[in-house]
Amino acid sequence: MRLGVLDVGSNTVNLVVAEADSGLPLPVHTWERRPRFAQRLPADGTIGDDALQRMIATVDEAAAEAHRAGVDRMFAYTTAVVRDAPNCEEVLTQVEKATGVRLGTLTGIEDARLTFLAARRWLGWQAGPMLMVDIGGGCLEVAFGRDRLPESAMSLPLGAGRLTREFLDGDPPSARSVKRLRRHVRDRFAEVAARTSWEDPRTSVAASKTFQQLARLTGAAPLRLGPFVPRRLEAVALRPWIKRLAGMSSAKRARLPGVSPHRARQILAGAIVAHEVMRRLGIASLRICPWGLREGILLRELESRQLPLVNATWVPWR
């Protein structure tokens, strides 16, 4: 049996197909498009008609690709850009009506739990008590645990795309807007961290493309060398890059090692969030995990039925 995971994010749409018989979420087929739904969203996050039509066209294309790839069951979901939109239900209904695909929504806590599962499986039990951080387009997730699933998890509206839209003016942004963003991240995360008791982890791990690109920017091995090459993000190496990135245009950032053109504008916000989390939690170094939410969803299905997903389910596809 072939399982598919369709991830409709703020900028990219990804389809990952895996063989259920393998017991591991190793892709046999992948597909990606970058329709950038979050571009030019209004302040309240409403999904406009232009973004909706691009979403419908991309999801329809992904559905056709899933059929071609022989997917038997598919899990389709959308992230914070739609989940948090005032017209979320209308958007989901219109997409389903036009494409036949009902996009589910995951809460931030569910996102954190499944990403933690993926990191645990990638690193293994030798990782011991583990802290996982994940910066997405809309939210920051932090989770801690000793077992397969985290004992505590939180999700904050500190995603790189969201903060870029809300705080950073111009290209490059003004010094004033960067200062406002840094203050906001510091105050928002400090407020939550002060109310949360985190045990000292044996292993601190980061998931998401934002962390992968920040690690590459600060000297980690290129992604083209494969997922099994160890990679780390060091706080001391990241700190000076915040000032450098703030003084660059998106076009110039896109020429830096590891920074993709479609993430170039938001990499500054990602760096600010990453450094504040590391500073506040006393993390000197983060191990980079190549697995994330999509692999966590596949693992959940392959391993057990003990991780209920509230607003999204697997559906027959052929």
Coordinates of C-alpha atoms in Angstrom, one line a residue:
M1 CA 0.0 0.0 0.0
R2 CA 1.2 3.5 -0.8
L3 CA 0.5 6.4 1.6
G4 CA 0.6 10.0 0.6
V5 CA 0.9 13.2 2.7
L6 CA -0.1 16.4 1.1
D7 CA 1.2 19.5 3.0
V8 CA -0.4 22.8 1.9
G9 CA 1.9 25.4 3.6
S10 CA 2.1 29.2 3.5
N11 CA 4.5 29.2 0.5
T12 CA 4.9 25.7 -0.7
V13 CA 2.8 22.6 -1.4
N14 CA 4.5 19.2 -0.9
L15 CA 3.4 15.7 -1.7
V16 CA 5.3 12.8 -0.2
V17 CA 4.6 9.2 -1.1
A18 CA 5.8 6.3 1.0
E19 CA 5.4 2.5 0.9
A20 CA 3.5 1.3 4.0
D21 CA 5.2 -2.1 3.9
S22 CA 8.6 -0.6 4.6
G23 CA 7.8 0.5 8.1
L24 CA 9.8 3.7 7.6
P25 CA 8.7 7.0 6.1
L26 CA 11.2 6.9 3.3
P27 CA 9.8 8.6 0.2
V28 CA 9.4 6.7 -3.0
H29 CA 8.0 9.8 -4.8
T30 CA 8.0 13.5 -4.0
W31 CA 6.4 16.5 -5.6
E32 CA 6.5 20.3 -4.8
R33 CA 5.1 23.6 -6.0
R34 CA 5.6 27.1 -4.7
P35 CA 2.4 29.1 -5.1
R36 CA 3.3 31.4 -2.1
F37 CA -0.2 31.8 -0.7
A38 CA 1.0 34.0 2.1
Q39 CA 2.3 36.8 -0.2
R40 CA 0.3 40.0 0.1
L41 CA -2.1 38.7 2.7
P42 CA -4.0 41.5 4.6
A43 CA -3.2 42.2 8.2
D44 CA -6.0 40.0 9.5
G45 CA -4.8 37.0 7.5
T46 CA -7.9 36.6 5.3
I47 CA -7.3 34.4 2.3
G48 CA -8.3 36.5 -0.7
D49 CA -9.7 35.2 -4.0
D50 CA -6.4 35.3 -5.8
A51 CA -4.7 33.1 -3.2
L52 CA -7.7 30.8 -3.0
Q53 CA -7.7 30.2 -6.8
R54 CA -4.0 29.5 -6.7
M55 CA -4.6 27.1 -3.8
I56 CA -7.4 25.3 -5.7
A57 CA -5.2 25.0 -8.9
T58 CA -2.2 23.6 -6.9
V59 CA -4.2 21.2 -4.8
D60 CA -5.9 19.9 -8.0
E61 CA -2.5 19.4 -9.6
A62 CA -1.3 17.6 -6.5
A63 CA -4.3 15.3 -6.5
A64 CA -3.6 14.3 -10.1
E65 CA 0.0 13.7 -9.1
A66 CA -1.1 11.4 -6.2
H67 CA -3.2 9.4 -8.7
R68 CA -0.2 9.0 -11.0
A69 CA 2.0 8.0 -8.1
G70 CA -0.4 5.2 -7.1
V71 CA -1.4 6.6 -3.7
D72 CA -3.9 4.4 -2.0
R73 CA -4.6 6.5 1.1
M74 CA -3.7 10.2 1.6
F75 CA -3.5 12.6 4.5
A76 CA -4.1 16.2 3.3
Y77 CA -3.7 19.1 5.6
T78 CA -3.0 22.8 5.6
T79 CA -0.9 24.8 8.1
A80 CA -1.3 28.0 10.0
V81 CA -1.8 30.3 7.0
V82 CA -5.2 28.8 6.5
R83 CA -5.9 27.4 10.0
D84 CA -5.7 30.9 11.5
A85 CA -7.4 32.8 8.6
P86 CA -10.8 34.3 9.5
N87 CA -12.3 32.6 6.5
C88 CA -10.7 29.2 7.1
E89 CA -13.9 27.1 6.8
E90 CA -14.9 28.9 3.6
V91 CA -11.5 28.3 2.1
L92 CA -11.6 24.6 3.0
T93 CA -15.1 24.2 1.6
Q94 CA -14.2 25.9 -1.7
V95 CA -11.0 23.8 -2.1
E96 CA -13.0 20.6 -1.5
K97 CA -15.8 21.6 -3.9
A98 CA -13.4 22.3 -6.7
T99 CA -10.8 19.5 -6.2
G100 CA -12.5 16.8 -4.2
V101 CA -9.7 17.1 -1.6
R102 CA -10.8 18.0 2.0
L103 CA -7.9 19.7 3.6
G104 CA -7.6 19.0 7.3
T105 CA -6.1 21.3 9.9
L106 CA -3.6 20.4 12.7
T107 CA -3.4 22.4 15.8
G108 CA 0.0 23.8 16.8
I109 CA 0.2 21.2 19.6
E110 CA -0.5 18.4 17.2
D111 CA 2.1 19.7 14.9
A112 CA 4.7 19.8 17.8
R113 CA 3.8 16.3 18.9
L114 CA 4.2 14.8 15.5
T115 CA 7.4 16.6 14.7
F116 CA 8.8 15.5 18.0
L117 CA 7.9 11.9 17.1
A118 CA 9.8 12.3 13.8
A119 CA 12.9 13.7 15.6
R120 CA 12.8 10.9 18.2
R121 CA 12.7 8.2 15.5
W122 CA 15.5 9.8 13.5
L123 CA 17.8 10.3 16.5
G124 CA 16.8 7.1 18.4
W125 CA 16.6 6.4 22.1
Q126 CA 20.3 7.4 22.7
A127 CA 19.2 11.0 22.4
G128 CA 17.7 10.7 25.9
P129 CA 15.6 13.5 27.3
M130 CA 15.0 15.6 24.1
L131 CA 14.0 19.2 23.4
M132 CA 12.6 19.9 19.9
V133 CA 12.1 23.3 18.3
D134 CA 10.5 23.9 14.9
I135 CA 10.1 27.3 13.1
G136 CA 7.4 27.2 10.5
G137 CA 5.9 29.9 8.4
G138 CA 3.1 30.7 10.9
C139 CA 4.2 29.3 14.2
L140 CA 7.1 28.2 16.5
E141 CA 6.7 24.8 18.2
V142 CA 8.7 23.7 21.2
A143 CA 8.3 20.2 22.7
F144 CA 10.1 18.2 25.4
G145 CA 10.0 14.6 26.4
R146 CA 11.9 11.4 27.3
D147 CA 9.7 9.0 25.4
R148 CA 8.2 8.5 21.9
L149 CA 5.9 11.5 22.4
P150 CA 6.6 14.8 24.3
E151 CA 5.5 15.3 27.9
S152 CA 5.0 19.0 27.2
A153 CA 4.5 21.0 24.0
M154 CA 3.6 24.6 23.0
S155 CA 2.9 26.5 19.8
L156 CA 3.4 30.3 19.5
P157 CA 2.5 32.7 16.6
L158 CA 6.2 33.3 16.0
G159 CA 6.6 31.8 12.5
A160 CA 9.1 33.3 10.1
G161 CA 6.6 34.2 7.4
R162 CA 4.0 35.6 9.8
L163 CA 6.6 37.9 11.6
T164 CA 8.0 39.1 8.3
R165 CA 4.6 40.2 7.1
E166 CA 3.7 41.8 10.4
F167 CA 6.9 43.6 11.3
L168 CA 9.5 43.9 8.6
D169 CA 9.0 46.8 6.2
G170 CA 11.1 47.4 3.1
D171 CA 13.7 45.3 1.4
P172 CA 16.1 45.5 3.3
P173 CA 13.9 46.4 6.3
S174 CA 14.4 49.5 8.3
A175 CA 16.5 49.3 11.5
R176 CA 13.4 50.4 13.4
S177 CA 11.3 47.5 12.2
V178 CA 14.0 45.0 12.9
K179 CA 14.3 46.4 16.5
R180 CA 10.5 46.1 16.9
L181 CA 10.6 42.5 15.8
R182 CA 13.4 41.5 18.1
R183 CA 11.6 43.1 21.0
H184 CA 8.4 41.4 20.1
V185 CA 10.0 38.0 19.9
R186 CA 12.0 38.5 23.1
D187 CA 8.9 39.6 25.1
R188 CA 6.5 37.0 23.6
F189 CA 8.8 34.0 24.2
A190 CA 10.0 35.2 27.6
E191 CA 6.4 35.5 28.7
V192 CA 5.7 31.9 27.9
A193 CA 9.1 30.4 28.9
A194 CA 8.8 32.0 32.3
R195 CA 5.6 29.9 32.9
T196 CA 7.1 26.7 31.6
S197 CA 9.4 24.3 33.4
W198 CA 11.9 22.7 31.1
E199 CA 14.2 19.9 32.3
D200 CA 17.7 20.1 31.0
P201 CA 17.7 17.9 27.9
R202 CA 20.5 15.6 26.9
T203 CA 19.8 16.4 23.2
S204 CA 18.4 19.6 21.7
V205 CA 17.2 19.2 18.1
A206 CA 15.8 21.4 15.4
A207 CA 13.4 20.5 12.6
S208 CA 12.2 22.6 9.6
K209 CA 13.7 24.2 6.5
T210 CA 14.4 27.4 8.4
F211 CA 16.8 25.7 10.8
Q212 CA 18.4 23.7 8.0
Q213 CA 19.1 26.8 6.0
L214 CA 20.4 28.7 9.1
A215 CA 22.7 25.8 9.8
R216 CA 24.0 25.8 6.2
L217 CA 24.4 29.6 6.4
T218 CA 26.6 29.3 9.5
G219 CA 28.9 26.5 8.1
A220 CA 27.0 23.2 8.2
A221 CA 27.4 20.7 5.3
P222 CA 25.3 21.4 2.1
L223 CA 22.0 19.5 1.9
R224 CA 23.1 17.9 -1.4
L225 CA 25.5 15.7 0.6
G226 CA 22.4 13.9 1.9
P227 CA 20.4 13.6 5.1
F228 CA 22.8 11.3 7.0
V229 CA 25.6 13.9 7.3
P230 CA 25.5 15.4 10.8
R231 CA 24.6 19.1 11.0
R232 CA 24.4 21.6 13.8
L233 CA 23.4 25.2 14.4
E234 CA 25.6 27.0 16.9
A235 CA 24.3 30.0 18.7
V236 CA 27.6 31.8 18.7
A237 CA 27.8 31.4 14.9
L238 CA 24.2 32.5 14.4
R239 CA 24.3 35.7 16.4
P240 CA 26.4 37.9 14.0
W241 CA 24.3 36.8 11.0
I242 CA 21.3 38.6 12.3
K243 CA 22.9 42.0 11.8
R244 CA 24.3 40.9 8.4
L245 CA 20.9 39.6 7.1
A246 CA 19.1 42.8 8.3
G247 CA 21.4 44.9 6.1
M248 CA 20.8 42.8 2.9
S249 CA 18.0 42.8 0.4
S250 CA 16.2 39.5 -0.4
A251 CA 18.0 39.2 -3.7
K252 CA 21.4 39.4 -1.9
R253 CA 20.3 36.9 0.8
A254 CA 19.2 34.4 -1.9
R255 CA 22.8 34.3 -3.1
L256 CA 24.1 33.1 0.4
P257 CA 24.9 29.5 1.0
G258 CA 21.8 27.4 1.7
V259 CA 19.3 30.3 1.5
S260 CA 16.6 29.5 -1.1
P261 CA 15.0 32.4 -3.1
H262 CA 11.5 31.8 -1.8
R263 CA 12.7 31.9 1.9
A264 CA 15.2 34.7 1.5
R265 CA 12.9 37.5 2.7
Q266 CA 11.8 35.6 5.9
I267 CA 15.2 34.1 6.8
L268 CA 15.9 37.2 8.9
A269 CA 12.8 36.7 11.1
G270 CA 13.7 33.0 11.3
A271 CA 17.2 33.8 12.5
I272 CA 15.9 36.2 15.2
V273 CA 13.4 33.6 16.5
A274 CA 16.0 30.8 16.5
H275 CA 18.6 32.9 18.4
E276 CA 16.1 34.1 21.0
V277 CA 14.9 30.5 21.6
M278 CA 18.5 29.3 22.0
R279 CA 19.4 32.2 24.2
R280 CA 16.4 31.9 26.4
L281 CA 16.6 28.1 26.9
G282 CA 20.3 28.1 27.3
I283 CA 21.0 26.0 24.1
A284 CA 24.5 26.4 22.7
S285 CA 24.0 24.0 19.9
L286 CA 21.1 22.4 18.0
R287 CA 21.3 19.1 16.1
I288 CA 19.5 19.4 12.8
C289 CA 16.9 16.7 12.0
P290 CA 16.0 16.2 8.4
W291 CA 12.7 14.7 9.3
G292 CA 9.7 16.9 10.3
L293 CA 5.9 17.0 10.4
R294 CA 5.3 15.1 7.2
E295 CA 7.5 12.2 8.3
G296 CA 5.8 12.4 11.8
I297 CA 2.4 11.9 10.1
L298 CA 3.6 8.9 8.1
L299 CA 5.2 7.4 11.3
R300 CA 2.0 7.9 13.2
E301 CA 0.1 5.9 10.6
L302 CA 2.8 3.2 10.2
E303 CA 3.4 2.6 13.9
S304 CA 0.1 2.8 15.6
R305 CA -3.4 4.4 15.8
Q306 CA -2.6 5.9 19.2
L307 CA -2.1 9.5 18.1
P308 CA -5.5 10.9 17.2
L309 CA -5.5 13.8 14.8
V310 CA -8.5 15.9 15.6
N311 CA -9.4 17.7 12.4
A312 CA -7.8 15.6 9.6
T313 CA -7.9 11.9 8.7
W314 CA -6.5 9.5 6.2
V315 CA -8.9 8.9 3.3
P316 CA -8.9 6.3 0.5
W317 CA -7.5 7.8 -2.7
R318 CA -8.0 5.3 -5.6

